[in-house]
Amino acid sequence: MMRKLFISFIGLLLATNVMAQDLKGIVEVNADRIQNVDPKVFDGLKKALNEFINNRKWTADNIKPAERIECNFLLTITKKAADDNIFEANLNIQSSRPVFGSGYNSPMVNYIDRDVTFRFDQGQTLQFDDARVSGNDALSSNLTAIFAYYAYLIVGFDYESFSLKGGDDYFKKAQNVVSNAPEDTKAIKGWKAAENNRNRYWLIDQILNPRFAAFRPLYYSYHRKGLDMMSTKPEEARKVILDGIPTLTQINNDNPTSIFFQFYFNAKSIEYQNILMQTPVADRKDYVEQLCKMDVPNTSKYRSIR
């Protein structure tokens, strides 16, 4: 596995035969807006979610402790049903991976999902089965389905950054979660194509869609031939990253208003800004203009260095 070879090469593997799980995650639950609920419910939810993320095997590989993928989840509960432990929430997902020859961790995922609805009762055990995503209770299953979906995306993008199309198996697992997601038309949102064009369905569809195929070799090169080479061949590494911007522009022109591009730039906009700051001023303008057109929410970052 390319990721394992990389970590071994930079000397981060621990001398141990103890097997670890795949994600090194921290899950926080913010329920400050919710009144008249025993705080032990949210303490139990936090504990259950941390165990769900960290104690489960998300990959088929034997991951060593130092290879675990760092990630964070912040579940902010915004509303509770009047007569049941049914909650609405936002979920902030972040992950990163180490960059060769540096102490820097590159952001891989930085995204907020605002369509999280679930049931959780004190003492409840969280369960998930890839073969039976929906479970017996749609609202209880929806919580684990959402966390599993993003766990597979985190793994997929991490593997994708170390080997070309290395994330395929995990992106397909995320797509399987979508295909078999819990159904409750009144409460559960985010899984169906017809709801809107910027939800979980469309995100994984665009990741795997042939219309976006040119992105995946670019993503691999960005990390392995760009960021990972920055400490030894900085000029060549920057050129690899900057040379990818016209390809991104073409994909974006062919797929305007896609959720995937905003998902990507949510994680990478600061890196593009920093790389352009190291580029001669005379060479920045065209790249800045292209980034501004693709990534409107972060326009001010790019224009500040033009």
CSV table of C-alpha atoms in Angstrom, one decimal:
chain,number,residue,atom,x,y,z
A,1,MET,CA,0.0,0.0,0.0
A,2,MET,CA,1.5,3.3,-1.1
A,3,ARG,CA,0.5,5.1,2.1
A,4,LYS,CA,2.2,2.6,4.3
A,5,LEU,CA,5.4,2.8,2.2
A,6,PHE,CA,5.4,6.5,2.5
A,7,ILE,CA,5.0,6.6,6.3
A,8,SER,CA,7.7,3.9,6.7
A,9,PHE,CA,10.1,5.9,4.6
A,10,ILE,CA,9.8,9.1,6.7
A,11,GLY,CA,10.4,7.1,9.8
A,12,LEU,CA,7.0,7.5,11.5
A,13,LEU,CA,6.2,3.8,12.0
A,14,LEU,CA,6.3,2.5,15.5
A,15,ALA,CA,8.2,-0.6,16.5
A,16,THR,CA,5.2,-2.6,17.6
A,17,ASN,CA,3.2,-5.5,16.5
A,18,VAL,CA,0.0,-4.1,18.1
A,19,MET,CA,-2.7,-3.5,15.6
A,20,ALA,CA,-4.5,-0.3,15.5
A,21,GLN,CA,-7.7,0.8,13.8
A,22,ASP,CA,-7.7,3.1,10.8
A,23,LEU,CA,-8.8,6.5,12.0
A,24,LYS,CA,-7.4,8.7,14.7
A,25,GLY,CA,-10.5,10.7,15.3
A,26,ILE,CA,-11.8,13.1,17.8
A,27,VAL,CA,-15.6,13.6,17.9
A,28,GLU,CA,-17.1,16.5,19.9
A,29,VAL,CA,-20.7,17.1,20.6
A,30,ASN,CA,-22.0,20.7,21.1
A,31,ALA,CA,-25.5,20.8,22.6
A,32,ASP,CA,-25.4,24.3,24.1
A,33,ARG,CA,-28.6,25.3,22.3
A,34,ILE,CA,-30.7,22.4,23.7
A,35,GLN,CA,-32.6,22.8,26.9
A,36,ASN,CA,-34.4,20.3,29.2
A,37,VAL,CA,-32.3,17.3,28.1
A,38,ASP,CA,-30.1,15.4,30.6
A,39,PRO,CA,-26.5,16.2,29.7
A,40,LYS,CA,-25.7,12.5,30.2
A,41,VAL,CA,-27.5,11.9,26.9
A,42,PHE,CA,-24.9,14.0,25.0
A,43,ASP,CA,-22.0,12.6,27.0
A,44,GLY,CA,-23.2,9.2,26.0
A,45,LEU,CA,-23.5,10.3,22.4
A,46,LYS,CA,-20.0,11.7,22.3
A,47,LYS,CA,-18.6,8.5,23.8
A,48,ALA,CA,-20.5,6.3,21.4
A,49,LEU,CA,-19.4,8.3,18.3
A,50,ASN,CA,-15.8,8.3,19.4
A,51,GLU,CA,-15.9,4.5,19.8
A,52,PHE,CA,-17.7,4.1,16.5
A,53,ILE,CA,-15.1,6.1,14.6
A,54,ASN,CA,-11.9,4.9,16.3
A,55,ASN,CA,-12.7,1.2,17.1
A,56,ARG,CA,-14.0,0.2,13.7
A,57,LYS,CA,-12.0,-1.2,10.7
A,58,TRP,CA,-12.7,1.1,7.8
A,59,THR,CA,-10.0,-0.3,5.5
A,60,ALA,CA,-8.8,-3.8,4.4
A,61,ASP,CA,-5.2,-2.9,5.3
A,62,ASN,CA,-3.2,-3.5,8.5
A,63,ILE,CA,-2.8,0.0,9.7
A,64,LYS,CA,0.0,0.7,12.1
A,65,PRO,CA,-0.6,3.3,14.9
A,66,ALA,CA,1.5,6.1,13.3
A,67,GLU,CA,-0.4,5.5,10.0
A,68,ARG,CA,-3.8,6.3,11.4
A,69,ILE,CA,-5.6,9.1,9.5
A,70,GLU,CA,-6.1,12.1,11.7
A,71,CYS,CA,-9.7,13.5,11.6
A,72,ASN,CA,-12.1,15.6,13.6
A,73,PHE,CA,-15.9,15.7,13.8
A,74,LEU,CA,-17.9,18.4,15.5
A,75,LEU,CA,-21.6,17.6,15.8
A,76,THR,CA,-23.5,20.8,16.7
A,77,ILE,CA,-27.1,20.0,17.7
A,78,THR,CA,-29.5,22.7,16.7
A,79,LYS,CA,-32.9,21.4,17.5
A,80,LYS,CA,-34.8,18.6,19.5
A,81,ALA,CA,-38.2,17.2,18.7
A,82,ALA,CA,-40.8,18.0,21.4
A,83,ASP,CA,-41.7,14.5,22.3
A,84,ASP,CA,-38.8,12.3,21.4
A,85,ASN,CA,-35.0,12.1,21.4
A,86,ILE,CA,-34.9,13.1,17.8
A,87,PHE,CA,-32.3,15.8,17.0
A,88,GLU,CA,-31.3,18.0,14.1
A,89,ALA,CA,-27.6,19.0,13.8
A,90,ASN,CA,-24.7,20.3,11.7
A,91,LEU,CA,-21.7,18.1,11.3
A,92,ASN,CA,-18.2,19.6,10.6
A,93,ILE,CA,-15.8,17.1,9.2
A,94,GLN,CA,-12.0,17.7,9.0
A,95,SER,CA,-9.1,15.4,8.1
A,96,SER,CA,-5.4,15.8,7.2
A,97,ARG,CA,-2.4,13.9,6.1
A,98,PRO,CA,1.4,14.4,6.7
A,99,VAL,CA,3.5,16.1,4.1
A,100,PHE,CA,6.9,14.4,3.4
A,101,GLY,CA,9.9,16.3,4.8
A,102,SER,CA,8.0,18.7,6.9
A,103,GLY,CA,6.0,19.0,10.1
A,104,TYR,CA,3.0,20.2,8.1
A,105,ASN,CA,-0.3,18.3,7.8
A,106,SER,CA,-2.2,19.1,4.6
A,107,PRO,CA,-6.0,19.5,5.0
A,108,MET,CA,-7.8,16.8,3.0
A,109,VAL,CA,-11.4,17.3,4.1
A,110,ASN,CA,-13.0,20.5,5.6
A,111,TYR,CA,-16.7,20.4,5.2
A,112,ILE,CA,-20.0,21.1,7.0
A,113,ASP,CA,-23.0,18.9,6.5
A,114,ARG,CA,-26.2,20.8,7.6
A,115,ASP,CA,-28.7,17.9,7.0
A,116,VAL,CA,-28.1,15.7,10.0
A,117,THR,CA,-31.2,14.3,11.7
A,118,PHE,CA,-31.1,11.3,14.1
A,119,ARG,CA,-32.5,9.6,17.1
A,120,PHE,CA,-30.3,8.8,20.1
A,121,ASP,CA,-31.3,7.5,23.5
A,122,GLN,CA,-29.1,7.3,26.6
A,123,GLY,CA,-27.2,4.1,26.6
A,124,GLN,CA,-27.9,3.4,22.9
A,125,THR,CA,-25.2,1.3,21.1
A,126,LEU,CA,-24.3,2.6,17.6
A,127,GLN,CA,-24.3,-0.1,14.9
A,128,PHE,CA,-23.5,-0.1,11.2
A,129,ASP,CA,-23.4,-2.8,8.6
A,130,ASP,CA,-22.2,-2.1,5.0
A,131,ALA,CA,-24.6,-4.7,3.8
A,132,ARG,CA,-27.6,-3.3,5.7
A,133,VAL,CA,-27.0,0.4,6.0
A,134,SER,CA,-30.6,1.4,6.9
A,135,GLY,CA,-31.1,-1.0,9.9
A,136,ASN,CA,-34.4,-1.4,11.7
A,137,ASP,CA,-34.8,2.3,12.8
A,138,ALA,CA,-34.2,4.8,10.1
A,139,LEU,CA,-33.6,7.7,12.3
A,140,SER,CA,-31.1,5.8,14.5
A,141,SER,CA,-29.4,4.3,11.5
A,142,ASN,CA,-29.1,7.7,9.8
A,143,LEU,CA,-26.5,8.9,12.4
A,144,THR,CA,-24.2,5.9,11.8
A,145,ALA,CA,-24.8,6.1,8.0
A,146,ILE,CA,-23.7,9.7,7.9
A,147,PHE,CA,-20.6,9.1,10.0
A,148,ALA,CA,-19.7,6.0,7.9
A,149,TYR,CA,-20.1,7.9,4.7
A,150,TYR,CA,-17.7,10.6,5.8
A,151,ALA,CA,-15.3,8.0,7.3
A,152,TYR,CA,-15.1,6.4,3.8
A,153,LEU,CA,-14.6,9.7,2.1
A,154,ILE,CA,-11.7,10.5,4.6
A,155,VAL,CA,-10.0,7.2,3.9
A,156,GLY,CA,-10.7,7.6,0.1
A,157,PHE,CA,-9.1,11.0,-0.2
A,158,ASP,CA,-6.1,10.0,2.0
A,159,TYR,CA,-5.4,6.9,-0.1
A,160,GLU,CA,-6.0,8.9,-3.3
A,161,SER,CA,-3.2,11.3,-2.3
A,162,PHE,CA,-0.7,8.5,-2.1
A,163,SER,CA,-1.5,6.4,-5.2
A,164,LEU,CA,-3.4,7.1,-8.4
A,165,LYS,CA,-7.0,6.1,-7.9
A,166,GLY,CA,-6.0,4.6,-4.6
A,167,GLY,CA,-9.3,5.7,-3.0
A,168,ASP,CA,-11.6,3.9,-5.4
A,169,ASP,CA,-12.7,1.1,-3.1
A,170,TYR,CA,-13.6,3.6,-0.3
A,171,PHE,CA,-15.4,6.0,-2.6
A,172,LYS,CA,-17.5,3.1,-3.8
A,173,LYS,CA,-18.2,2.2,-0.2
A,174,ALA,CA,-19.4,5.7,0.4
A,175,GLN,CA,-21.6,5.4,-2.7
A,176,ASN,CA,-23.0,2.2,-1.3
A,177,VAL,CA,-24.0,4.0,1.9
A,178,VAL,CA,-25.9,6.5,-0.3
A,179,SER,CA,-27.6,3.8,-2.3
A,180,ASN,CA,-28.8,2.0,0.8
A,181,ALA,CA,-29.3,5.0,3.1
A,182,PRO,CA,-32.2,5.1,5.6
A,183,GLU,CA,-35.4,6.5,4.2
A,184,ASP,CA,-37.8,8.7,6.0
A,185,THR,CA,-39.1,11.4,3.6
A,186,LYS,CA,-40.3,13.7,6.4
A,187,ALA,CA,-37.2,13.8,8.5
A,188,ILE,CA,-34.1,12.4,6.7
A,189,LYS,CA,-32.4,14.5,4.1
A,190,GLY,CA,-29.1,14.5,2.1
A,191,TRP,CA,-29.2,11.2,0.4
A,192,LYS,CA,-31.5,11.7,-2.6
A,193,ALA,CA,-30.6,13.2,-6.0
A,194,ALA,CA,-34.0,14.9,-6.3
A,195,GLU,CA,-33.7,16.9,-3.0
A,196,ASN,CA,-31.1,19.4,-4.4
A,197,ASN,CA,-27.8,19.4,-6.3
A,198,ARG,CA,-25.5,19.9,-3.3
A,199,ASN,CA,-25.9,17.0,-1.0
A,200,ARG,CA,-24.2,13.7,-0.1
A,201,TYR,CA,-25.7,12.0,-3.1
A,202,TRP,CA,-24.2,14.5,-5.5
A,203,LEU,CA,-20.8,14.8,-3.8
A,204,ILE,CA,-19.9,11.1,-4.1
A,205,ASP,CA,-21.5,10.9,-7.6
A,206,GLN,CA,-19.2,13.7,-8.8
A,207,ILE,CA,-16.2,12.1,-7.2
A,208,LEU,CA,-16.7,8.9,-9.2
A,209,ASN,CA,-18.4,10.5,-12.3
A,210,PRO,CA,-16.3,10.2,-15.6
A,211,ARG,CA,-17.0,13.9,-16.2
A,212,PHE,CA,-14.6,14.6,-13.3
A,213,ALA,CA,-12.1,11.9,-14.3
A,214,ALA,CA,-9.3,14.4,-15.0
A,215,PHE,CA,-9.3,15.5,-11.4
A,216,ARG,CA,-8.1,12.3,-9.9
A,217,PRO,CA,-4.6,12.2,-11.5
A,218,LEU,CA,-4.3,15.9,-10.7
A,219,TYR,CA,-5.2,15.3,-7.1
A,220,TYR,CA,-2.5,12.5,-6.8
A,221,SER,CA,0.1,14.8,-8.5
A,222,TYR,CA,-0.8,17.7,-6.3
A,223,HIS,CA,0.2,15.7,-3.2
A,224,ARG,CA,2.9,13.3,-4.3
A,225,LYS,CA,4.7,15.4,-6.9
A,226,GLY,CA,3.7,18.7,-5.4
A,227,LEU,CA,3.4,19.0,-1.7
A,228,ASP,CA,5.6,15.9,-0.9
A,229,MET,CA,8.4,17.3,-3.1
A,230,MET,CA,8.3,20.8,-1.7
A,231,SER,CA,11.1,20.3,0.7
A,232,THR,CA,13.5,18.9,-1.8
A,233,LYS,CA,12.5,20.5,-5.2
A,234,PRO,CA,10.3,23.5,-4.3
A,235,GLU,CA,10.3,25.1,-7.8
A,236,GLU,CA,9.4,21.9,-9.5
A,237,ALA,CA,6.8,21.1,-6.9
A,238,ARG,CA,5.1,24.5,-7.2
A,239,LYS,CA,5.1,24.1,-11.0
A,240,VAL,CA,3.2,20.8,-10.7
A,241,ILE,CA,0.6,22.3,-8.5
A,242,LEU,CA,0.2,25.5,-10.6
A,243,ASP,CA,0.1,23.5,-13.8
A,244,GLY,CA,-2.9,21.7,-12.5
A,245,ILE,CA,-5.0,24.9,-12.2
A,246,PRO,CA,-6.0,25.1,-15.9
A,247,THR,CA,-7.2,21.5,-15.8
A,248,LEU,CA,-9.3,22.4,-12.8
A,249,THR,CA,-10.7,25.4,-14.7
A,250,GLN,CA,-11.7,23.1,-17.6
A,251,ILE,CA,-13.4,20.6,-15.3
A,252,ASN,CA,-15.2,23.4,-13.6
A,253,ASN,CA,-16.3,25.0,-16.9
A,254,ASP,CA,-17.7,21.6,-18.0
A,255,ASN,CA,-19.5,21.1,-14.6
A,256,PRO,CA,-20.5,24.6,-13.3
A,257,THR,CA,-22.0,24.9,-9.7
A,258,SER,CA,-20.8,21.4,-8.7
A,259,ILE,CA,-20.7,20.6,-5.0
A,260,PHE,CA,-17.4,18.8,-5.5
A,261,PHE,CA,-15.3,21.8,-6.4
A,262,GLN,CA,-16.5,23.7,-3.3
A,263,PHE,CA,-15.8,20.6,-1.2
A,264,TYR,CA,-12.2,20.5,-2.7
A,265,PHE,CA,-11.5,24.2,-2.3
A,266,ASN,CA,-12.8,24.3,1.3
A,267,ALA,CA,-9.8,22.2,2.2
A,268,LYS,CA,-7.2,23.5,-0.3
A,269,SER,CA,-7.8,27.3,-0.7
A,270,ILE,CA,-5.2,28.3,1.9
A,271,GLU,CA,-2.6,26.0,0.3
A,272,TYR,CA,-3.2,27.6,-3.1
A,273,GLN,CA,-2.9,31.0,-1.5
A,274,ASN,CA,0.4,30.1,0.1
A,275,ILE,CA,1.8,28.6,-3.0
A,276,LEU,CA,0.9,31.6,-5.1
A,277,MET,CA,2.6,33.9,-2.5
A,278,GLN,CA,5.8,32.0,-3.2
A,279,THR,CA,5.4,32.5,-7.0
A,280,PRO,CA,6.9,35.6,-8.8
A,281,VAL,CA,4.3,38.4,-8.8
A,282,ALA,CA,4.4,38.7,-12.6
A,283,ASP,CA,3.3,35.0,-12.9
A,284,ARG,CA,0.4,35.2,-10.4
A,285,LYS,CA,-2.4,37.1,-12.1
A,286,ASP,CA,-3.7,34.4,-14.5
A,287,TYR,CA,-3.7,31.8,-11.7
A,288,VAL,CA,-5.5,34.2,-9.4
A,289,GLU,CA,-8.2,34.9,-11.9
A,290,GLN,CA,-8.8,31.3,-12.6
A,291,LEU,CA,-9.1,30.4,-8.9
A,292,CYS,CA,-11.4,33.3,-8.3
A,293,LYS,CA,-13.8,32.1,-10.9
A,294,MET,CA,-13.8,28.5,-9.6
A,295,ASP,CA,-13.8,29.3,-5.9
A,296,VAL,CA,-16.0,32.3,-5.4
A,297,PRO,CA,-16.3,32.0,-1.6
A,298,ASN,CA,-12.5,32.3,-1.2
A,299,THR,CA,-12.0,35.1,-3.8
A,300,SER,CA,-10.7,37.5,-1.2
A,301,LYS,CA,-7.8,35.2,-0.3
A,302,TYR,CA,-6.6,35.0,-3.8
A,303,ARG,CA,-7.1,38.7,-4.7
A,304,SER,CA,-5.1,39.7,-1.6
A,305,ILE,CA,-2.0,38.4,-3.2
A,306,ARG,CA,-2.6,39.4,-6.8
